[in-house]
DNA sequence: GTCTATACTGAGATAGAC
DNA sequence: GTCTATCTCAGTATAGAC
């Protein structure tokens, strides 16, 4: 077992547990047990609990960046890309019902804790917002792009929160359908308008 | 200082602190300090921390019930009642920016903790949903009343979450305006087109 | 790099004096 | 009803053996 392997396994386990139990509620012992190392060994890799949180956030940021880049490369149409984002709610519905949105619940918890890493965690939202904003711009909604991005993320947060609290899959599916309709209404309205106006 | 007074003050302080810091993060010492009693005295009134949580939830349920009943009595039109509900986001925007939605953040935390009182806390949402559902029924949307109620609550949750995480008042205000427009579109009968309010 | 042993802290909770 | 003193336990963290 090399150093890197163990460190990676710690971050992976911490990521899972922070999502499932919350950051505050997850102890070193929980993580050590999950990775099957001693608590002492733990401190060789991370000095403090905050360090692990930072590593988890960094990993999530990198993963998110990869996903968004892949969507950019593999999906040509911006509307289809946004649809892909919306459908994550369906793909992850089992986890969302159990634990809520991994980004939203972490950011909310850190906000309440007034935690120093709140800014870094918020970057997860910011990265998504910026990416969505680009897609809406490509859709021809440049002026409102950022507002539309925030609106969509907010809708997703509300859906995840209630799907979690009420453990309601039916609600989640129906709301996702409404989001699809909403996106559709934004996609078709620009049919006859020219992309750029002279002057 | 009578028994009732102290108990009430404990519940009041706990309510505040649970909202501002979260349930798990709030210690007996925090509450005792806020009420300015000793920790020992504390246990005369509540045997366990869970007991305080239960008392806080009961108080919130009673308060919510009072508010909804008052709205029923004082506001004749169901659309105006729903508008009143939406405008709570504006009235409480300062608190929401700092701490999120008091109901949503508590229910989310308890869900993650798998806490026994989760069911009671969810009753806060359920009570609101039932009341909204009644209002939408009165508006003539009986078949969809429950779905509309859930949709509205979800929208509110998303708005509160992002307003909190991003500490963004502008976003909150704009989204509330969209909710007003959404309500308006549901209110208008079969006559003329609704006039959109200037932004 | 990994382990055991242990120090230190804060939190929940109890006992008993007043 | 309120207090002080104290207990227990979990969690963070360190030291040092291997």
CSV table of C-alpha atoms (C1' of nucleotides) in Angstrom, one decimal:
chain,number,residue,atom,x,y,z
A,1,UNK,CA,0.0,0.0,0.0
A,2,UNK,CA,1.7,3.2,-1.1
A,3,UNK,CA,1.2,6.6,0.4
A,4,UNK,CA,-0.8,7.9,-2.5
A,5,UNK,CA,-3.2,5.0,-2.4
A,6,UNK,CA,-4.0,5.4,1.2
A,7,UNK,CA,-4.4,9.2,0.9
A,8,UNK,CA,-6.8,8.7,-2.0
A,9,UNK,CA,-8.8,6.1,-0.1
A,10,UNK,CA,-9.1,8.5,2.8
A,11,UNK,CA,-10.4,11.3,0.7
A,12,UNK,CA,-12.8,9.0,-1.1
A,13,UNK,CA,-14.2,7.6,2.1
A,14,UNK,CA,-14.4,11.1,3.7
A,15,UNK,CA,-16.2,12.4,0.6
A,16,UNK,CA,-18.8,9.6,0.9
A,17,UNK,CA,-19.3,10.0,4.6
A,18,UNK,CA,-19.5,13.8,4.5
A,19,UNK,CA,-22.2,13.4,2.0
A,20,UNK,CA,-24.1,10.7,3.8
A,21,UNK,CA,-23.7,11.9,7.4
A,22,UNK,CA,-22.6,15.5,7.1
A,23,UNK,CA,-19.2,17.0,7.8
A,24,UNK,CA,-19.6,17.8,11.5
A,25,UNK,CA,-21.2,14.4,12.2
A,26,UNK,CA,-18.4,12.4,10.6
A,27,UNK,CA,-15.5,11.6,13.0
A,28,UNK,CA,-12.0,10.6,12.3
A,29,UNK,CA,-12.9,7.1,13.6
A,30,UNK,CA,-15.7,6.8,11.0
A,31,UNK,CA,-13.3,7.6,8.2
A,32,UNK,CA,-10.5,5.4,9.7
A,33,UNK,CA,-13.0,2.5,10.0
A,34,UNK,CA,-14.1,2.9,6.4
A,35,UNK,CA,-10.6,2.9,5.1
A,36,UNK,CA,-9.6,0.2,7.6
A,37,UNK,CA,-6.6,2.1,8.9
A,38,UNK,CA,-5.8,3.2,12.5
A,39,UNK,CA,-6.6,6.6,13.7
A,40,UNK,CA,-2.9,7.2,14.3
A,41,UNK,CA,-2.0,6.5,10.7
A,42,UNK,CA,-4.7,8.9,9.7
A,43,UNK,CA,-2.7,11.9,11.0
A,44,UNK,CA,0.2,11.0,8.9
A,45,UNK,CA,-1.8,12.0,5.9
A,46,UNK,CA,-3.9,14.8,7.2
A,47,UNK,CA,-3.1,17.1,10.1
A,48,UNK,CA,-6.6,18.3,10.9
A,49,UNK,CA,-10.1,17.5,9.9
A,50,UNK,CA,-10.3,20.8,8.0
A,51,UNK,CA,-7.5,19.5,5.8
A,52,UNK,CA,-9.6,16.5,4.8
A,53,UNK,CA,-12.5,18.7,4.0
A,54,UNK,CA,-10.3,20.9,1.8
A,55,UNK,CA,-9.0,17.8,0.0
A,56,UNK,CA,-12.6,16.5,-0.5
A,57,UNK,CA,-13.7,19.9,-1.9
A,58,UNK,CA,-10.7,20.0,-4.2
A,59,UNK,CA,-11.5,16.5,-5.4
A,60,UNK,CA,-15.1,17.4,-6.0
A,61,UNK,CA,-14.1,20.6,-7.9
A,62,UNK,CA,-11.8,18.6,-10.1
A,63,UNK,CA,-14.4,15.9,-10.8
A,64,UNK,CA,-17.0,18.5,-11.6
A,65,UNK,CA,-14.6,20.3,-13.9
A,66,UNK,CA,-14.0,17.0,-15.8
A,67,UNK,CA,-17.7,16.3,-16.1
A,68,UNK,CA,-18.5,19.7,-17.5
A,69,UNK,CA,-15.6,19.6,-19.9
A,70,UNK,CA,-16.7,16.2,-21.1
A,71,UNK,CA,-20.2,17.4,-21.7
A,72,UNK,CA,-18.8,20.4,-23.6
A,73,UNK,CA,-16.8,18.0,-25.8
A,74,UNK,CA,-19.4,15.2,-26.3
A,75,UNK,CA,-22.6,17.2,-26.6
A,76,UNK,CA,-22.8,19.7,-29.4
A,77,UNK,CA,-26.0,21.5,-28.6
A,78,UNK,CA,-26.2,23.8,-25.5
A,79,UNK,CA,-29.8,22.9,-24.9
A,80,UNK,CA,-28.8,19.2,-24.8
A,81,UNK,CA,-26.1,20.0,-22.3
A,82,UNK,CA,-28.5,21.8,-20.0
A,83,UNK,CA,-30.8,18.8,-20.3
A,84,UNK,CA,-27.9,16.6,-19.3
A,85,UNK,CA,-27.5,18.7,-16.2
A,86,UNK,CA,-31.2,18.6,-15.3
A,87,UNK,CA,-31.2,14.8,-15.8
A,88,UNK,CA,-28.6,14.4,-13.1
A,89,UNK,CA,-31.5,14.7,-10.7
A,90,UNK,CA,-33.0,11.6,-12.2
A,91,UNK,CA,-29.7,9.7,-12.5
A,92,UNK,CA,-28.9,10.4,-8.8
A,93,UNK,CA,-32.4,10.2,-7.5
A,94,UNK,CA,-31.6,7.3,-5.1
A,95,UNK,CA,-28.8,9.2,-3.5
A,96,UNK,CA,-30.7,12.5,-3.5
A,97,UNK,CA,-33.7,10.9,-1.7
A,98,UNK,CA,-31.4,9.5,1.0
A,99,UNK,CA,-28.9,12.4,1.4
A,100,UNK,CA,-30.0,15.4,-0.6
A,101,UNK,CA,-27.8,17.3,-3.1
A,102,UNK,CA,-24.1,16.7,-2.3
A,103,UNK,CA,-23.2,20.3,-3.1
A,104,UNK,CA,-26.2,22.0,-1.5
A,105,UNK,CA,-26.1,20.1,1.7
A,106,UNK,CA,-22.4,20.6,2.2
A,107,UNK,CA,-22.6,24.4,1.4
A,108,UNK,CA,-25.6,24.8,3.7
A,109,UNK,CA,-23.8,23.0,6.5
A,110,UNK,CA,-20.6,25.0,6.1
A,111,UNK,CA,-22.6,28.2,6.0
A,112,UNK,CA,-24.2,27.4,9.3
A,113,UNK,CA,-20.9,26.4,10.8
A,114,UNK,CA,-19.4,29.6,9.5
A,115,UNK,CA,-16.6,27.3,8.3
A,116,UNK,CA,-13.5,28.7,6.7
A,117,UNK,CA,-13.8,26.4,3.7
A,118,UNK,CA,-17.3,27.8,2.9
A,119,UNK,CA,-15.8,29.9,0.0
A,120,UNK,CA,-14.1,26.8,-1.6
A,121,UNK,CA,-17.3,24.8,-1.3
A,122,UNK,CA,-19.3,27.6,-2.9
A,123,UNK,CA,-16.9,27.4,-5.8
A,124,UNK,CA,-18.8,24.1,-6.7
A,125,UNK,CA,-21.9,26.1,-7.2
A,126,UNK,CA,-20.1,29.0,-8.9
A,127,UNK,CA,-18.4,26.6,-11.4
A,128,UNK,CA,-21.8,25.1,-12.3
A,129,UNK,CA,-23.4,28.5,-12.5
A,130,UNK,CA,-20.7,29.8,-14.8
A,131,UNK,CA,-21.0,26.7,-17.1
A,132,UNK,CA,-24.8,27.0,-17.2
A,133,UNK,CA,-24.4,30.7,-17.9
A,134,UNK,CA,-22.3,29.9,-20.9
A,135,UNK,CA,-24.8,27.4,-22.2
A,136,UNK,CA,-27.7,29.9,-21.9
A,137,UNK,CA,-25.6,32.5,-23.6
A,138,UNK,CA,-25.1,30.0,-26.5
A,139,UNK,CA,-28.8,29.5,-26.5
A,140,UNK,CA,-29.2,33.2,-27.3
A,141,UNK,CA,-30.0,34.5,-23.8
A,142,UNK,CA,-26.9,36.4,-23.1
A,143,UNK,CA,-28.4,39.2,-21.1
A,144,UNK,CA,-30.3,36.8,-18.8
A,145,UNK,CA,-27.8,34.0,-18.9
A,146,UNK,CA,-26.5,34.3,-15.3
A,147,UNK,CA,-30.0,34.8,-13.9
A,148,UNK,CA,-31.3,31.7,-15.8
A,149,UNK,CA,-28.3,29.7,-14.5
A,150,UNK,CA,-29.0,30.7,-10.9
A,151,UNK,CA,-32.7,30.0,-11.4
A,152,UNK,CA,-32.0,26.5,-12.6
A,153,UNK,CA,-29.6,25.7,-9.8
A,154,UNK,CA,-32.1,27.1,-7.3
A,155,UNK,CA,-34.9,24.9,-8.8
A,156,UNK,CA,-32.6,21.9,-8.5
A,157,UNK,CA,-31.8,22.7,-4.9
A,158,UNK,CA,-35.5,23.0,-4.0
A,159,UNK,CA,-36.3,19.7,-5.7
A,160,UNK,CA,-33.4,17.9,-4.0
A,161,UNK,CA,-34.3,19.3,-0.6
A,162,UNK,CA,-38.0,18.2,-0.7
A,163,UNK,CA,-37.2,14.9,-2.4
A,164,UNK,CA,-34.8,14.2,0.5
A,165,UNK,CA,-37.0,15.5,3.4
A,166,UNK,CA,-40.2,13.8,2.1
A,167,UNK,CA,-38.3,10.9,0.5
A,168,UNK,CA,-40.5,11.5,-2.5
A,169,UNK,CA,-39.5,10.2,-5.9
A,170,UNK,CA,-42.8,11.1,-7.5
A,171,UNK,CA,-42.3,14.7,-6.7
A,172,UNK,CA,-38.7,14.7,-8.0
A,173,UNK,CA,-39.7,13.1,-11.4
A,174,UNK,CA,-42.6,15.6,-11.9
A,175,UNK,CA,-40.5,18.6,-11.1
A,176,UNK,CA,-37.8,17.4,-13.4
A,177,UNK,CA,-40.4,17.2,-16.2
A,178,UNK,CA,-41.4,20.8,-15.4
A,179,UNK,CA,-37.7,21.8,-15.7
A,180,UNK,CA,-37.5,20.1,-19.1
A,181,UNK,CA,-40.6,22.0,-20.2
A,182,UNK,CA,-39.1,25.2,-18.9
A,183,UNK,CA,-35.9,24.6,-20.9
A,184,UNK,CA,-37.9,23.8,-23.9
A,185,UNK,CA,-39.8,27.1,-23.7
A,186,UNK,CA,-36.4,28.9,-23.6
A,187,UNK,CA,-35.1,26.9,-26.6
A,188,UNK,CA,-37.9,27.5,-29.1
A,189,UNK,CA,-38.7,31.1,-28.5
A,190,UNK,CA,-35.7,32.4,-30.4
A,191,UNK,CA,-36.7,30.8,-33.7
A,192,UNK,CA,-37.1,33.8,-36.0
A,193,UNK,CA,-34.9,36.3,-34.3
A,194,UNK,CA,-31.6,37.1,-35.8
A,195,UNK,CA,-28.6,36.3,-33.7
A,196,UNK,CA,-27.0,39.6,-34.0
A,197,UNK,CA,-28.4,43.0,-34.7
A,198,UNK,CA,-26.5,45.5,-36.7
A,199,UNK,CA,-25.6,48.9,-35.2
B,1,UNK,CA,-38.2,33.5,38.1
B,2,UNK,CA,-40.9,30.9,37.9
B,3,UNK,CA,-40.5,27.5,36.3
B,4,UNK,CA,-42.5,28.3,33.2
B,5,UNK,CA,-40.6,31.4,32.5
B,6,UNK,CA,-37.2,29.7,32.5
B,7,UNK,CA,-38.5,26.8,30.4
B,8,UNK,CA,-39.9,29.2,27.9
B,9,UNK,CA,-36.7,31.1,27.8
B,10,UNK,CA,-34.7,27.9,27.2
B,11,UNK,CA,-36.9,26.9,24.3
B,12,UNK,CA,-36.8,30.4,22.8
B,13,UNK,CA,-33.0,30.5,23.1
B,14,UNK,CA,-32.6,26.9,21.7
B,15,UNK,CA,-35.0,27.8,18.8
B,16,UNK,CA,-32.8,30.7,17.9
B,17,UNK,CA,-29.5,28.9,18.3
B,18,UNK,CA,-30.7,25.8,16.4
B,19,UNK,CA,-31.6,28.1,13.6
B,20,UNK,CA,-28.4,30.1,13.6
B,21,UNK,CA,-25.9,27.3,14.4
B,22,UNK,CA,-27.7,24.1,13.6
B,23,UNK,CA,-28.9,21.5,16.1
B,24,UNK,CA,-25.8,19.4,16.3
B,25,UNK,CA,-23.5,22.4,16.6
B,26,UNK,CA,-25.5,23.9,19.5
B,27,UNK,CA,-24.3,22.7,22.9
B,28,UNK,CA,-26.0,22.8,26.3
B,29,UNK,CA,-23.5,25.4,27.3
B,30,UNK,CA,-24.5,27.6,24.4
B,31,UNK,CA,-28.1,27.5,25.4
B,32,UNK,CA,-27.3,27.9,29.1
B,33,UNK,CA,-25.1,30.9,28.4
B,34,UNK,CA,-27.8,32.5,26.3
B,35,UNK,CA,-30.4,32.1,29.0
B,36,UNK,CA,-27.9,32.8,31.7
B,37,UNK,CA,-28.5,29.8,33.8
B,38,UNK,CA,-26.1,27.0,34.9
B,39,UNK,CA,-25.9,23.8,32.9
B,40,UNK,CA,-27.1,21.9,36.0
B,41,UNK,CA,-30.3,23.9,36.2
B,42,UNK,CA,-30.8,23.1,32.6
B,43,UNK,CA,-31.4,19.5,33.3
B,44,UNK,CA,-34.1,20.3,35.7
B,45,UNK,CA,-36.2,21.5,32.8
B,46,UNK,CA,-35.1,19.0,30.1
B,47,UNK,CA,-33.7,15.6,30.5
B,48,UNK,CA,-32.0,15.3,27.2
B,49,UNK,CA,-31.0,17.4,24.2
B,50,UNK,CA,-33.6,15.6,22.1
B,51,UNK,CA,-36.3,16.8,24.5
B,52,UNK,CA,-35.3,20.4,23.8
B,53,UNK,CA,-35.5,19.7,20.1
B,54,UNK,CA,-38.9,18.2,20.5
B,55,UNK,CA,-40.0,21.3,22.5
B,56,UNK,CA,-38.6,23.6,19.9
B,57,UNK,CA,-40.4,21.8,17.1
B,58,UNK,CA,-43.7,21.8,19.0
B,59,UNK,CA,-43.3,25.5,19.6
B,60,UNK,CA,-42.6,26.1,15.9
B,61,UNK,CA,-45.6,24.0,14.9
B,62,UNK,CA,-47.9,25.9,17.2
B,63,UNK,CA,-46.5,29.2,15.9
B,64,UNK,CA,-46.9,28.2,12.3
B,65,UNK,CA,-50.5,27.0,13.0
B,66,UNK,CA,-51.3,30.4,14.5
B,67,UNK,CA,-49.9,32.3,11.5
B,68,UNK,CA,-51.8,30.2,8.9
B,69,UNK,CA,-55.0,30.5,10.9
B,70,UNK,CA,-54.6,34.3,11.2
B,71,UNK,CA,-54.0,34.5,7.4
B,72,UNK,CA,-57.1,32.5,6.9
B,73,UNK,CA,-59.1,34.9,9.1
B,74,UNK,CA,-57.6,38.2,7.9
B,75,UNK,CA,-57.1,37.6,4.2
B,76,UNK,CA,-60.3,36.8,2.3
B,77,UNK,CA,-58.7,35.9,-1.1
B,78,UNK,CA,-56.7,32.6,-1.5
B,79,UNK,CA,-54.4,34.2,-4.0
B,80,UNK,CA,-53.6,37.0,-1.5
B,81,UNK,CA,-52.9,34.4,1.1
B,82,UNK,CA,-50.5,32.6,-1.1
B,83,UNK,CA,-48.9,35.9,-1.9
B,84,UNK,CA,-48.5,36.5,1.8
B,85,UNK,CA,-46.7,33.2,2.0
B,86,UNK,CA,-44.4,34.1,-0.9
B,87,UNK,CA,-43.6,37.5,0.6
B,88,UNK,CA,-42.2,35.9,3.8
B,89,UNK,CA,-39.1,35.4,1.7
B,90,UNK,CA,-38.8,39.1,1.5
B,91,UNK,CA,-39.8,39.9,5.1
B,92,UNK,CA,-37.3,37.4,6.4
B,93,UNK,CA,-34.6,38.0,3.8
B,94,UNK,CA,-32.0,39.2,6.3
B,95,UNK,CA,-32.3,36.0,8.4
B,96,UNK,CA,-32.5,33.8,5.2
B,97,UNK,CA,-29.3,35.3,3.9
B,98,UNK,CA,-27.5,34.5,7.2
B,99,UNK,CA,-29.1,31.2,8.1
B,100,UNK,CA,-31.2,29.9,5.3
B,101,UNK,CA,-34.8,28.7,5.7
B,102,UNK,CA,-35.5,27.7,9.4
B,103,UNK,CA,-37.7,24.8,8.4
B,104,UNK,CA,-35.6,23.6,5.4
B,105,UNK,CA,-32.2,23.7,7.2
B,106,UNK,CA,-33.6,21.9,10.3
B,107,UNK,CA,-35.3,19.2,8.3
B,108,UNK,CA,-32.2,18.7,6.1
B,109,UNK,CA,-29.9,18.4,9.1
B,110,UNK,CA,-32.2,16.0,10.9
B,111,UNK,CA,-32.5,13.9,7.7
B,112,UNK,CA,-28.7,13.7,7.5
B,113,UNK,CA,-28.5,12.8,11.2
B,114,UNK,CA,-31.3,10.2,10.7
B,115,UNK,CA,-32.7,11.8,13.8
B,116,UNK,CA,-35.8,10.4,15.5
B,117,UNK,CA,-37.6,13.8,15.5
B,118,UNK,CA,-37.3,14.1,11.7
B,119,UNK,CA,-40.9,13.1,11.3
B,120,UNK,CA,-42.1,15.9,13.7
B,121,UNK,CA,-39.9,18.4,11.9
B,122,UNK,CA,-41.3,17.4,8.6
B,123,UNK,CA,-44.7,18.1,9.9
B,124,UNK,CA,-43.7,21.8,9.6
B,125,UNK,CA,-43.5,21.3,5.9
B,126,UNK,CA,-46.5,19.1,5.8
B,127,UNK,CA,-48.6,21.7,7.6
B,128,UNK,CA,-47.6,24.4,5.1
B,129,UNK,CA,-48.2,22.1,2.2
B,130,UNK,CA,-51.7,21.2,3.3
B,131,UNK,CA,-52.5,24.9,3.9
B,132,UNK,CA,-51.2,25.9,0.5
B,133,UNK,CA,-53.0,23.0,-1.1
B,134,UNK,CA,-56.3,24.3,0.4
B,135,UNK,CA,-55.6,27.7,-1.1
B,136,UNK,CA,-54.9,26.3,-4.5
B,137,UNK,CA,-58.0,24.3,-4.3
B,138,UNK,CA,-59.9,27.5,-3.5
B,139,UNK,CA,-58.3,29.0,-6.6
B,140,UNK,CA,-59.9,26.3,-8.7
B,141,UNK,CA,-56.9,24.0,-9.1
B,142,UNK,CA,-58.2,21.2,-7.0
B,143,UNK,CA,-56.7,18.4,-9.1
B,144,UNK,CA,-53.2,19.9,-9.0
B,145,UNK,CA,-53.5,21.6,-5.7
B,146,UNK,CA,-51.0,19.4,-3.8
B,147,UNK,CA,-48.5,19.4,-6.7
B,148,UNK,CA,-48.7,23.2,-6.9
B,149,UNK,CA,-48.2,23.4,-3.1
B,150,UNK,CA,-45.1,21.2,-3.3
B,151,UNK,CA,-43.8,23.1,-6.3
B,152,UNK,CA,-44.1,26.4,-4.5
B,153,UNK,CA,-42.5,25.1,-1.3
B,154,UNK,CA,-39.7,23.6,-3.4
B,155,UNK,CA,-39.1,26.9,-5.2
B,156,UNK,CA,-38.9,28.7,-1.8
B,157,UNK,CA,-36.4,26.2,-0.6
B,158,UNK,CA,-34.2,26.6,-3.6
B,159,UNK,CA,-34.3,30.4,-3.3
B,160,UNK,CA,-33.5,30.3,0.4
B,161,UNK,CA,-30.6,27.9,-0.1
B,162,UNK,CA,-28.9,30.0,-2.8
B,163,UNK,CA,-29.7,33.3,-1.1
B,164,UNK,CA,-27.9,31.8,2.0
B,165,UNK,CA,-25.0,30.2,0.3
B,166,UNK,CA,-24.3,33.1,-2.0
B,167,UNK,CA,-25.5,35.7,0.5
B,168,UNK,CA,-27.4,37.2,-2.5
B,169,UNK,CA,-30.3,39.5,-1.9
B,170,UNK,CA,-30.6,40.5,-5.5
B,171,UNK,CA,-31.2,36.9,-6.5
B,172,UNK,CA,-33.8,36.4,-3.8
B,173,UNK,CA,-35.8,39.5,-4.8
B,174,UNK,CA,-35.8,38.5,-8.5
B,175,UNK,CA,-36.9,35.0,-7.8
B,176,UNK,CA,-39.7,36.2,-5.5
B,177,UNK,CA,-40.9,38.3,-8.4
B,178,UNK,CA,-40.9,35.3,-10.6
B,179,UNK,CA,-43.0,33.4,-8.0
B,180,UNK,CA,-45.4,36.3,-8.0
B,181,UNK,CA,-45.7,36.1,-11.7
B,182,UNK,CA,-46.2,32.4,-11.5
B,183,UNK,CA,-49.0,32.8,-9.0
B,184,UNK,CA,-50.5,35.5,-11.2
B,185,UNK,CA,-50.6,33.1,-14.1
B,186,UNK,CA,-52.5,30.6,-12.0
B,187,UNK,CA,-54.9,33.3,-10.7
B,188,UNK,CA,-56.0,34.8,-13.9
B,189,UNK,CA,-59.3,33.4,-15.1
B,190,UNK,CA,-60.4,32.9,-18.7
B,191,UNK,CA,-60.7,36.5,-19.7
B,192,UNK,CA,-57.8,38.7,-20.8
B,193,UNK,CA,-54.1,38.1,-20.7
B,194,UNK,CA,-52.4,38.9,-17.4
B,195,UNK,CA,-50.3,42.0,-17.4
B,196,UNK,CA,-46.8,41.4,-16.3
B,197,UNK,CA,-45.6,43.7,-13.7
B,198,UNK,CA,-42.7,45.9,-14.5
B,199,UNK,CA,-39.5,44.5,-13.1
C,1,DG,C1',4.0,4.3,6.4
C,2,DT,C1',1.6,2.2,9.8
C,3,DC,C1',0.8,1.0,14.3
C,4,DT,C1',-0.4,1.4,19.7
C,5,DA,C1',-0.8,4.2,23.5
C,6,DT,C1',-2.1,8.2,25.4
C,7,DA,C1',-3.0,13.3,26.3
C,8,DC,C1',-6.4,16.8,26.0
C,9,DT,C1',-10.8,18.8,25.1
C,10,DG,C1',-15.7,19.6,25.1
C,11,DA,C1',-20.1,17.8,25.3
C,12,DG,C1',-24.0,15.2,27.5
C,13,DA,C1',-25.6,13.9,31.8
C,14,DT,C1',-26.0,13.0,37.1
C,15,DA,C1',-25.8,13.9,42.3
C,16,DG,C1',-26.5,16.4,45.8
C,17,DA,C1',-26.0,20.9,48.5
C,18,DC,C1',-28.7,25.1,49.1
D,1,DG,C1',-35.5,25.9,41.1
D,2,DT,C1',-31.0,26.8,41.0
D,3,DC,C1',-26.4,26.0,41.9
D,4,DT,C1',-21.5,23.5,42.0
D,5,DA,C1',-19.0,19.5,41.4
D,6,DT,C1',-18.3,15.6,39.0
D,7,DC,C1',-18.7,11.6,35.9
D,8,DT,C1',-18.5,9.4,31.3
D,9,DC,C1',-17.6,9.3,26.8
D,10,DA,C1',-16.4,10.6,22.1
D,11,DG,C1',-13.6,13.2,19.3
D,12,DT,C1',-9.2,15.6,18.0
D,13,DA,C1',-4.6,15.3,18.2
D,14,DT,C1',0.4,13.9,19.5
D,15,DA,C1',4.4,10.8,20.6
D,16,DG,C1',6.9,7.3,19.7
D,17,DA,C1',7.6,2.2,18.7
D,18,DC,C1',8.1,-0.8,14.7
